[in-house]
Short mmCIF file of C-alpha atoms and ligand atoms in Angstrom, two decimals:
data_model
loop_
_atom_site.label_atom_id
_atom_site.label_comp_id
_atom_site.label_asym_id
_atom_site.label_seq_id
_atom_site.Cartn_x
_atom_site.Cartn_y
_atom_site.Cartn_z
CA MET S 312 185.39 -11.88 131.42
CA ASP S 313 185.47 -15.69 131.81
CA ASN S 314 186.90 -15.80 128.17
CA CYS S 315 189.86 -13.75 128.64
CA LYS S 316 192.25 -16.39 129.74
CA LYS S 317 193.28 -17.14 126.18
CA LYS S 318 193.14 -13.69 124.77
CA HIS S 319 196.37 -12.75 122.72
CA SER S 320 198.16 -9.66 124.07
CA ILE S 321 197.64 -6.32 122.22
CA ASP S 322 200.90 -4.82 121.16
CA GLY S 323 202.28 -2.40 118.41
CA HIS S 324 201.52 -5.01 115.68
CA THR S 325 197.89 -5.57 116.58
CA LYS S 326 195.78 -4.85 113.68
CA ILE S 327 192.50 -2.94 114.31
CA PHE S 328 189.20 -3.64 112.68
CA GLY S 329 185.77 -2.32 113.60
CA LEU S 330 182.00 -1.60 113.00
CA ILE S 331 180.77 1.96 112.00
CA GLY S 332 177.18 2.60 112.55
CA ASN S 333 174.74 4.44 114.71
CA PRO S 334 173.72 2.99 117.25
CA VAL S 335 176.18 0.23 117.69
CA GLY S 336 175.66 -0.59 121.33
CA HIS S 337 173.77 -3.81 120.69
CA THR S 338 176.08 -5.18 118.16
CA LEU S 339 177.24 -8.83 118.18
CA SER S 340 180.08 -8.21 115.68
CA PRO S 341 182.74 -7.66 118.29
CA VAL S 342 182.14 -11.06 119.83
CA LEU S 343 182.07 -12.72 116.41
CA HIS S 344 185.36 -11.18 115.20
CA ASN S 345 187.16 -11.37 118.30
CA THR S 346 186.24 -15.13 118.76
CA LEU S 347 187.57 -15.85 115.47
CA ALA S 348 190.84 -13.89 116.10
CA GLU S 349 191.38 -15.88 119.32
CA PHE S 350 190.55 -19.19 117.56
CA TYR S 351 193.13 -18.61 114.94
CA GLY S 352 195.52 -16.65 117.14
CA HIS S 353 195.41 -13.69 114.87
CA ASN S 354 197.04 -10.66 116.31
CA LEU S 355 193.74 -8.29 115.77
CA ILE S 356 191.11 -6.59 117.58
CA TYR S 357 187.67 -5.60 116.62
CA GLY S 358 185.65 -2.75 118.14
CA ALA S 359 182.43 -0.80 117.62
CA PHE S 360 182.70 2.88 116.53
CA PRO S 361 179.47 5.04 116.89
CA VAL S 362 179.62 7.39 113.84
CA THR S 363 177.03 10.18 114.48
CA GLU S 364 178.67 12.53 111.91
CA ASP S 365 179.52 12.27 108.36
CA PRO S 366 180.33 8.55 107.77
CA MET S 367 182.61 9.60 104.74
CA LYS S 368 184.92 11.38 107.22
CA ALA S 369 185.00 8.28 109.33
CA VAL S 370 186.08 6.10 106.45
CA GLU S 371 188.66 8.67 105.32
CA GLY S 372 189.91 8.80 109.08
CA ALA S 373 190.12 5.15 109.45
CA TYR S 374 192.25 4.86 106.32
CA ALA S 375 194.63 7.34 107.68
CA LEU S 376 194.68 5.53 111.07
CA GLY S 377 195.83 2.22 109.36
CA ILE S 378 192.49 0.47 110.23
CA GLY S 379 192.61 -3.00 108.36
CA GLY S 380 189.02 -3.05 107.64
CA LEU S 381 185.26 -1.92 108.62
CA ASN S 382 181.98 -3.25 108.81
CA VAL S 383 179.36 -0.86 108.22
CA THR S 384 175.89 -0.99 109.37
CA VAL S 385 172.57 1.05 109.64
CA PRO S 386 172.33 3.90 108.72
CA HIS S 387 175.60 4.21 106.76
CA LYS S 388 175.62 1.30 104.42
CA SER S 389 174.85 3.35 101.32
CA ALA S 390 176.30 6.74 102.50
CA VAL S 391 179.90 5.52 102.65
CA MET S 392 179.95 4.30 98.93
CA PRO S 393 181.30 7.49 97.52
CA ALA S 394 184.20 7.29 100.01
CA LEU S 395 185.45 3.93 98.52
CA VAL S 396 188.04 3.52 95.72
CA GLU S 397 186.35 0.32 94.43
CA ILE S 398 182.95 -1.43 95.03
CA ASP S 399 182.28 -5.06 94.31
CA ASP S 400 179.90 -5.51 91.41
CA PHE S 401 177.22 -7.21 93.52
CA ALA S 402 177.30 -4.73 96.29
CA LEU S 403 176.94 -1.86 93.47
CA LYS S 404 173.61 -3.78 92.44
CA ILE S 405 172.33 -4.05 95.88
CA GLY S 406 173.40 -0.49 96.52
CA ALA S 407 174.74 -1.02 99.99
CA VAL S 408 178.02 -2.15 101.40
CA ASN S 409 178.59 -3.85 104.82
CA THR S 410 182.37 -4.60 104.60
CA LEU S 411 185.26 -2.31 103.67
CA VAL S 412 188.69 -3.97 102.90
CA ARG S 413 191.82 -1.96 102.91
CA VAL S 414 193.68 -1.73 99.65
CA GLU S 415 197.12 -0.60 100.73
CA GLY S 416 198.13 2.73 99.09
CA LYS S 417 194.54 3.56 97.76
CA GLY S 418 191.70 3.44 100.38
CA TYR S 419 188.95 0.79 100.87
CA LYS S 420 187.01 -1.71 98.59
CA GLY S 421 183.41 -2.20 99.45
CA TYR S 422 181.62 -5.46 99.55
CA ASN S 423 178.22 -6.78 100.67
CA THR S 424 178.55 -9.86 102.58
CA ASP S 425 175.02 -9.87 103.96
CA MET S 426 173.55 -11.54 100.87
CA PRO S 427 176.50 -14.16 100.44
CA GLY S 428 176.00 -14.64 104.21
CA LEU S 429 172.29 -15.46 103.76
CA TYR S 430 173.15 -17.92 100.81
CA ARG S 431 175.92 -19.58 102.85
CA ALA S 432 173.37 -20.02 105.78
CA MET S 433 170.76 -21.45 103.40
CA GLU S 434 173.24 -23.72 101.76
CA GLN S 435 174.37 -25.16 105.04
CA GLU S 436 170.69 -26.27 105.68
CA GLY S 437 170.18 -27.60 102.19
CA ILE S 438 167.72 -24.89 101.15
CA GLN S 439 167.70 -24.46 97.40
CA ILE S 440 167.37 -21.28 95.48
CA SER S 441 167.87 -22.17 91.81
CA GLY S 442 164.79 -23.10 90.07
CA GLU S 443 162.65 -22.32 93.10
CA THR S 444 159.38 -20.41 93.83
CA ILE S 445 160.24 -18.11 96.39
CA VAL S 446 157.85 -15.41 98.45
CA ILE S 447 159.66 -12.43 100.01
CA LEU S 448 157.75 -10.49 102.78
CA GLY S 449 158.78 -6.80 102.82
CA ALA S 450 160.23 -4.30 100.42
CA GLY S 451 162.84 -2.47 102.62
CA GLY S 452 166.58 -2.38 102.31
CA ALA S 453 166.87 -6.01 103.71
CA ALA S 454 164.02 -7.31 101.25
CA ARG S 455 165.52 -5.52 98.23
CA ALA S 456 168.94 -7.36 98.81
CA VAL S 457 167.36 -10.68 99.29
CA ALA S 458 165.34 -10.18 96.14
CA MET S 459 168.56 -9.32 94.30
CA MET S 460 170.26 -12.41 95.65
CA THR S 461 167.36 -14.80 94.79
CA ALA S 462 167.44 -13.42 91.28
CA SER S 463 171.28 -13.75 91.01
CA LYS S 464 171.16 -17.47 92.07
CA GLY S 465 168.66 -18.58 89.60
CA ALA S 466 165.14 -18.59 91.42
CA ALA S 467 162.73 -19.30 88.74
CA ARG S 468 159.77 -17.27 90.41
CA VAL S 469 159.99 -14.51 92.96
CA TYR S 470 156.97 -12.67 94.67
CA VAL S 471 157.78 -9.71 96.65
CA LEU S 472 154.83 -8.80 98.97
CA ASN S 473 154.79 -5.62 101.06
CA ARG S 474 152.36 -3.43 102.88
CA THR S 475 153.11 -0.69 100.65
CA PRO S 476 153.08 -2.44 97.17
CA GLY S 477 154.68 0.42 95.34
CA LYS S 478 157.93 0.01 97.08
CA ALA S 479 157.68 -3.81 96.01
CA GLN S 480 156.98 -2.85 92.53
CA ALA S 481 160.08 -0.27 92.46
CA ILE S 482 162.30 -3.23 93.63
CA VAL S 483 160.98 -5.62 90.87
CA SER S 484 161.21 -3.11 88.18
CA GLU S 485 164.90 -2.47 89.06
CA ILE S 486 165.91 -6.24 89.50
CA ARG S 487 164.22 -7.06 86.25
CA SER S 488 166.81 -4.86 84.44
CA PHE S 489 169.60 -6.90 86.06
CA TYR S 490 168.03 -10.41 85.78
CA PRO S 491 165.37 -10.57 82.96
CA GLU S 492 165.27 -14.44 83.29
CA CYS S 493 163.81 -14.15 86.68
CA GLN S 494 160.01 -13.97 86.74
CA MET S 495 159.68 -11.50 89.55
CA THR S 496 156.00 -10.05 90.62
CA ALA S 497 155.36 -7.37 93.13
CA GLY S 498 152.24 -7.32 95.27
CA SER S 499 150.56 -6.32 98.48
CA LEU S 500 150.41 -8.59 101.63
CA SER S 501 146.86 -9.42 100.82
CA ASP S 502 148.06 -11.02 97.31
CA SER S 503 149.48 -13.86 99.69
CA SER S 504 146.04 -15.45 99.47
CA ARG S 505 146.11 -15.35 95.60
CA LEU S 506 149.29 -16.95 95.01
CA PRO S 507 149.26 -19.85 92.34
CA ASP S 508 149.20 -23.47 93.24
CA GLY S 509 152.12 -25.21 94.73
CA LYS S 510 154.50 -24.85 97.77
CA PHE S 511 157.27 -22.19 98.05
CA LEU S 512 160.29 -21.11 100.05
CA CYS S 513 159.25 -17.99 102.11
CA ILE S 514 161.74 -15.27 103.23
CA GLN S 515 160.59 -12.92 106.06
CA ALA S 516 162.41 -9.58 105.63
CA THR S 517 160.10 -7.21 107.41
CA SER S 518 160.94 -5.95 110.79
CA ILE S 519 157.68 -7.31 112.21
CA GLY S 520 158.24 -9.86 115.05
CA MET S 521 161.50 -8.40 116.26
CA SER S 522 161.80 -7.90 119.99
CA PRO S 523 159.90 -6.61 121.89
CA ASN S 524 156.97 -7.25 119.50
CA VAL S 525 157.52 -10.92 119.59
CA ASP S 526 153.91 -12.14 119.31
CA ARG S 527 153.33 -10.82 115.71
CA ALA S 528 153.99 -11.90 112.38
CA VAL S 529 153.54 -9.77 108.96
CA ILE S 530 150.97 -12.16 107.95
CA GLU S 531 149.01 -14.40 110.38
CA ASP S 532 146.58 -16.18 108.13
CA PRO S 533 147.19 -19.82 108.74
CA ALA S 534 146.30 -20.75 105.04
CA PHE S 535 149.15 -18.86 103.89
CA TYR S 536 151.54 -20.99 106.11
CA GLU S 537 149.93 -24.17 104.75
CA ARG S 538 151.83 -23.20 101.42
CA ILE S 539 155.41 -22.68 102.80
CA HIS S 540 157.77 -25.79 102.81
CA THR S 541 160.53 -23.80 104.23
CA GLY S 542 160.31 -20.41 106.17
CA PHE S 543 163.46 -18.16 106.64
CA ASP S 544 163.00 -15.24 108.93
CA LEU S 545 165.83 -12.69 108.83
CA VAL S 546 165.20 -11.71 112.33
CA TYR S 547 167.09 -13.64 115.04
CA ASN S 548 165.97 -11.79 118.20
CA PRO S 549 163.84 -13.58 119.34
CA TYR S 550 165.39 -16.87 118.43
CA ASP S 551 162.08 -18.39 117.78
CA THR S 552 159.82 -15.87 115.99
CA LYS S 553 156.16 -16.02 115.60
CA PHE S 554 156.63 -16.40 111.54
CA MET S 555 158.89 -19.36 112.40
CA GLN S 556 155.99 -20.87 114.99
CA LEU S 557 153.24 -20.57 112.28
CA VAL S 558 155.54 -22.09 109.72
CA ARG S 559 156.11 -25.15 111.95
CA GLN S 560 152.62 -25.44 113.07
CA ALA S 561 151.56 -25.68 109.27
CA GLY S 562 154.18 -28.55 108.85
CA GLY S 563 157.18 -26.49 107.38
CA ARG S 564 160.61 -26.18 108.31
CA ALA S 565 161.63 -22.74 110.16
CA TYR S 566 165.03 -21.07 110.31
CA ASN S 567 166.01 -17.79 111.95
CA GLY S 568 168.50 -15.17 110.85
CA LEU S 569 171.33 -15.87 113.39
CA ASN S 570 173.32 -18.04 110.76
CA MET S 571 172.99 -15.13 108.22
CA LEU S 572 174.41 -12.80 110.83
CA LEU S 573 177.26 -15.38 111.55
CA TYR S 574 178.28 -15.99 107.88
CA GLN S 575 178.13 -12.38 106.94
CA GLY S 576 180.79 -11.91 109.60
CA VAL S 577 182.80 -14.98 108.66
CA ILE S 578 182.83 -13.86 104.97
CA ALA S 579 184.10 -10.55 106.09
CA TYR S 580 186.83 -12.03 108.26
CA GLU S 581 187.77 -14.18 105.36
CA LEU S 582 187.97 -11.17 103.10
CA TRP S 583 190.28 -9.18 105.59
CA ASN S 584 192.64 -12.05 106.44
CA GLU S 585 192.68 -13.79 103.09
CA MET S 586 191.68 -17.18 104.37
CA GLU S 587 188.81 -19.66 104.88
CA VAL S 588 187.11 -19.98 108.15
CA GLY S 589 186.65 -23.66 109.00
CA ALA S 590 183.46 -25.37 110.45
CA GLU S 591 184.87 -25.74 113.97
CA ALA S 592 185.62 -22.09 114.15
CA VAL S 593 182.22 -21.15 112.89
CA ASP S 594 180.65 -23.62 115.62
CA ARG S 595 182.83 -21.80 118.20
CA VAL S 596 181.50 -18.35 117.25
CA ARG S 597 177.92 -19.69 117.02
CA GLN S 598 177.98 -21.03 120.59
CA ARG S 599 179.35 -17.62 121.72
CA LEU S 600 176.80 -15.50 119.97
CA LYS S 601 174.00 -17.72 121.63
CA LYS S 602 175.58 -17.21 124.91
CA GLU S 603 175.72 -13.52 124.36
CA MET S 604 172.06 -13.64 123.59
CA GLY S 605 171.37 -15.35 126.81
CA LEU S 606 170.20 -18.61 125.16
CA SER S 607 170.23 -21.96 127.06
CA ASP S 608 172.60 -24.68 126.19
CA GLU S 609 169.61 -26.64 125.01
CA THR S 610 168.68 -24.00 122.41
CA ALA S 611 172.43 -23.82 121.81
CA GLY S 612 172.59 -27.45 121.02
CA ASP S 613 170.58 -27.34 117.67
P1 ATR C 352 165.30 -2.81 106.46
O1 ATR C 352 166.39 -1.96 105.97
O2 ATR C 352 165.64 -3.65 107.78
O3 ATR C 352 164.80 -3.64 105.36
P2 ATR C 352 163.18 -0.92 106.28
O4 ATR C 352 163.72 -0.38 105.07
O5 ATR C 352 162.52 0.06 107.40
O6 ATR C 352 164.16 -1.84 107.12
O7 ATR C 352 161.99 -1.82 105.96
C1 ATR C 352 160.99 -2.55 106.86
C2 ATR C 352 160.12 -3.37 106.14
O8 ATR C 352 159.12 -3.83 107.25
C3 ATR C 352 159.21 -2.74 105.14
O9 ATR C 352 158.92 -3.77 104.35
C4 ATR C 352 157.97 -2.38 105.86
O10 ATR C 352 156.80 -2.29 105.14
P3 ATR C 352 156.49 -0.74 104.35
O11 ATR C 352 157.48 -0.49 103.15
O12 ATR C 352 155.04 -0.74 103.97
O13 ATR C 352 156.86 0.29 105.34
C5 ATR C 352 157.79 -3.53 106.72
N1 ATR C 352 156.84 -3.12 107.95
C6 ATR C 352 157.34 -2.33 109.06
N2 ATR C 352 156.42 -2.22 109.99
C7 ATR C 352 155.29 -2.93 109.47
C8 ATR C 352 154.01 -3.21 109.75
N3 ATR C 352 153.44 -2.64 110.94
N4 ATR C 352 153.14 -4.02 109.01
C9 ATR C 352 153.58 -4.44 107.71
N5 ATR C 352 154.92 -4.19 107.32
C10 ATR C 352 155.72 -3.55 108.20
#
């Protein structure tokens, strides 16, 4: 509780925000948002609500209670959509919302800040998407959103490779209908050894390598890693994944998903409070998240 000394007092005007999902016990979002509120002196608090029953009822109840906004996580990201009064166009394309913004007198408008968050995290590192060749590993909900984002940001060529190639094919067929100019190809993981010449940006969007299975990567063939100039893993726990290690060992640059997590929250906070979050506040939150994850100061300094 060493951070309590500067905390604002909670009173009758305190706006309430929160996360709905199941489970929510492990979430870093309260640390993220309450740190921003503390930094800016905003009279708001953010909590986590485990929603084990119909999430539509939770959204309606939250509106009735005057909740200022919600984040939505697994497994409710698509299930809440019918309860919303409006849905942002990009969130509709992705088919999932993670941020609900209160529209007074009506209900909530849904957004997806995960992909803008990933894009902002990449921009901060100077990672380009427009005109690039990109390999996405995985074809679950996260990979689907990443594929949509890369197509929307003008990637020249995108390969979606997955253990179950039919799921990759379904993603590619759907995204082609939105972005016909992006050349998108589906394949199996073994197709990774048959990619055309040249180096690429690789985005790791499977669940492989997450704690506690930290010594695994979805592809382990060193020849594949020779082809990657930049590797971005959506996983952030562990902080240095096996995928990232393989990228670096082959001479590429490697990033984890912590900044994506950070910026999806920052963008939600910006939507709720109609403001821009500055670099100093972002740094403060990053340090706080790393501390929460038990990372040392040395790791935290990068
Ligand atoms: P999310 O919503 O986080 O994307 P998901 O929809 O469960 O989660 O997707 C998990 C991804 O990790 C999928 O691409 C999955 O591959 P399949 O579509 O073939 O299931 C991939 N994945 C999970 N376990 C895997 C394993 N042991 N080997 C290879 N890929 C795996």
